[in-house]
PDB file of C-alpha atoms in Angstrom:
ATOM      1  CA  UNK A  24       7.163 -18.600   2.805  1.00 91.00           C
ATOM      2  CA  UNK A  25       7.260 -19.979   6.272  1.00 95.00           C
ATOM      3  CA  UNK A  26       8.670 -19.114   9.273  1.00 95.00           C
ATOM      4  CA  UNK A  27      11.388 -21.933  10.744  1.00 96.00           C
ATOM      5  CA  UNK A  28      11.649 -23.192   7.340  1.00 97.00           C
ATOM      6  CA  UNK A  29      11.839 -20.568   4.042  1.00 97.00           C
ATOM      7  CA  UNK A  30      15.513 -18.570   3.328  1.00 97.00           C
ATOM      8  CA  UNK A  31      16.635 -16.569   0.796  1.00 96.00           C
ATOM      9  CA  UNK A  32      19.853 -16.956  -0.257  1.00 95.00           C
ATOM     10  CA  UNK A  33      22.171 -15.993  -3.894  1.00 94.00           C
ATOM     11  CA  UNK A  34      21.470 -17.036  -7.238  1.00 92.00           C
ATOM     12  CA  UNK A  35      24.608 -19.304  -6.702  1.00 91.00           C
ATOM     13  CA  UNK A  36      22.603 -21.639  -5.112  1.00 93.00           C
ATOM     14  CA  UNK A  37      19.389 -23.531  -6.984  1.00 94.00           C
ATOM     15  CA  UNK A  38      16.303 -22.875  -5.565  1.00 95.00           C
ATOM     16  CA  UNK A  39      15.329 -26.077  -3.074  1.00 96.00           C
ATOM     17  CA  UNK A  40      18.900 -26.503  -2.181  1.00 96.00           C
ATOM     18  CA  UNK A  41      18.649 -27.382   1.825  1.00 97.00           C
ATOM     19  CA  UNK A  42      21.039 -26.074   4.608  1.00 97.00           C
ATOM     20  CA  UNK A  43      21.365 -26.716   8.159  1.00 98.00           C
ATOM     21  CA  UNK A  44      21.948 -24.077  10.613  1.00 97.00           C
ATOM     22  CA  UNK A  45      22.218 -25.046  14.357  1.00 96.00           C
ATOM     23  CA  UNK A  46      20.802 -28.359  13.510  1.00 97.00           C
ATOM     24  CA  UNK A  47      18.003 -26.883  11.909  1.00 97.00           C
ATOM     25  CA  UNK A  48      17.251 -27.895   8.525  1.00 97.00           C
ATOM     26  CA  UNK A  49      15.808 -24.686   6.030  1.00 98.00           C
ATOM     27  CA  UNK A  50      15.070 -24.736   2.423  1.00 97.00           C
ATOM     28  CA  UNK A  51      16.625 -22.106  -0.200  1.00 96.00           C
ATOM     29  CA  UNK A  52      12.823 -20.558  -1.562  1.00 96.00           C
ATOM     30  CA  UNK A  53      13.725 -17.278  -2.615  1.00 95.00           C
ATOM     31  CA  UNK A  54      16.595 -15.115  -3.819  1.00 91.00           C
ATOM     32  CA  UNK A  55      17.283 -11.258  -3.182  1.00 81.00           C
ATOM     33  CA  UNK A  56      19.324  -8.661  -5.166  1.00 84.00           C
ATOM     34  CA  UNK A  57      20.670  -7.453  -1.944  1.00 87.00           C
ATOM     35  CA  UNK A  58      21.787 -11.452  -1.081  1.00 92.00           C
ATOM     36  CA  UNK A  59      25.017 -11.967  -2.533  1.00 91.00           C
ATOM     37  CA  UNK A  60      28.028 -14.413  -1.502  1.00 90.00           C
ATOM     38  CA  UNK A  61      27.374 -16.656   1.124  1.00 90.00           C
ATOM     39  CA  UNK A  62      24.873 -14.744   2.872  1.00 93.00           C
ATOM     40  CA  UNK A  63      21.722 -16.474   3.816  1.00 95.00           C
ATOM     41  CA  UNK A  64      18.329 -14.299   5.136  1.00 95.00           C
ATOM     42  CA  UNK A  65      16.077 -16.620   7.247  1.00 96.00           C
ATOM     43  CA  UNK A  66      12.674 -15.938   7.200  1.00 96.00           C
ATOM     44  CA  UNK A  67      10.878 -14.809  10.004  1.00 96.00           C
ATOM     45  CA  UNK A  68       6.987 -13.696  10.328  1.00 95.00           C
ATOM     46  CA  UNK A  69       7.546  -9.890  11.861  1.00 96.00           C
ATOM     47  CA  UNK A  70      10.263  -6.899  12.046  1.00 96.00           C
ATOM     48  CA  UNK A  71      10.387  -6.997  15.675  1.00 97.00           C
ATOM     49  CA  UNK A  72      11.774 -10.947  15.508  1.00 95.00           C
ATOM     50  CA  UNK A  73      14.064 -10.082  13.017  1.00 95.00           C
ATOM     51  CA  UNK A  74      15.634  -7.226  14.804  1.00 96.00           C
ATOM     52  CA  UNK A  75      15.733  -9.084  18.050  1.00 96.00           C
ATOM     53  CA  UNK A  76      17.280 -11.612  16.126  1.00 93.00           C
ATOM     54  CA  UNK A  77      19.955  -9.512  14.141  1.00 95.00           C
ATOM     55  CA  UNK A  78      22.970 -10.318  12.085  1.00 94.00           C
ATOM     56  CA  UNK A  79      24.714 -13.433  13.048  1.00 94.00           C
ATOM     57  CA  UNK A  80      27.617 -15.485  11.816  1.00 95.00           C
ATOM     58  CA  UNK A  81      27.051 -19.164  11.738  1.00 95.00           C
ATOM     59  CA  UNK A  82      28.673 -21.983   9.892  1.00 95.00           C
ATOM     60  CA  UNK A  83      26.178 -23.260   7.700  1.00 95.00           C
ATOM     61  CA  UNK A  84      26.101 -26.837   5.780  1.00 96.00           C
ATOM     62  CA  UNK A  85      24.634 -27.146   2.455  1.00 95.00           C
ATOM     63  CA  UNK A  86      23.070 -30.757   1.787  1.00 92.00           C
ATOM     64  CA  UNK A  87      23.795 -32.119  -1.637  1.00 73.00           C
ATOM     65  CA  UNK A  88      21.427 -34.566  -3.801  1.00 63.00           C
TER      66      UNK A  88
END
C-alpha cells in the first residue's frame, strides 16, 4: 500500500483497475467487506489524515484496458 496511490474498492471491480479522482490517478489494490457499491477508500498513511480528510462525494472515472 501507498499513500497517493493504493484504494480499496468492491469486489465488482478487478484488482489493478485504475480511477481518477480530481485528476489524480489511483490504483484498485485491495478490497474490504465493509466496501460495497461504488464506494472507494483511499489510502492514507495515519488516522489523523483520514479524519481530517473525511467522507467525500466525488465523481470518479474508471479507466478501461
Amino acid at each position: 500500500t501507498t499513500q497517493g496511490r493504493t484504494v480499496a474498492m468492491s469486489t465488482q471491480y478487478a484488482l489493478g483497475t485504475r480511477i481518477i479522482i480530481d485528476g489524480h490517478e489511483y490504483v484498485n489494490e485491495d478490497t474490504g467487506s465493509y466496501i460495497v457499491g461504488n464506494r472507494v477508500d483511499i489510502y492514507v498513511e495515519d488516522k489523523e489524515t483520514a479524519y481530517r480528510l473525511g467522507r467525500t462525494t466525488k465523481i470518479v472515472k474508471v479507466e478501461s484496458d
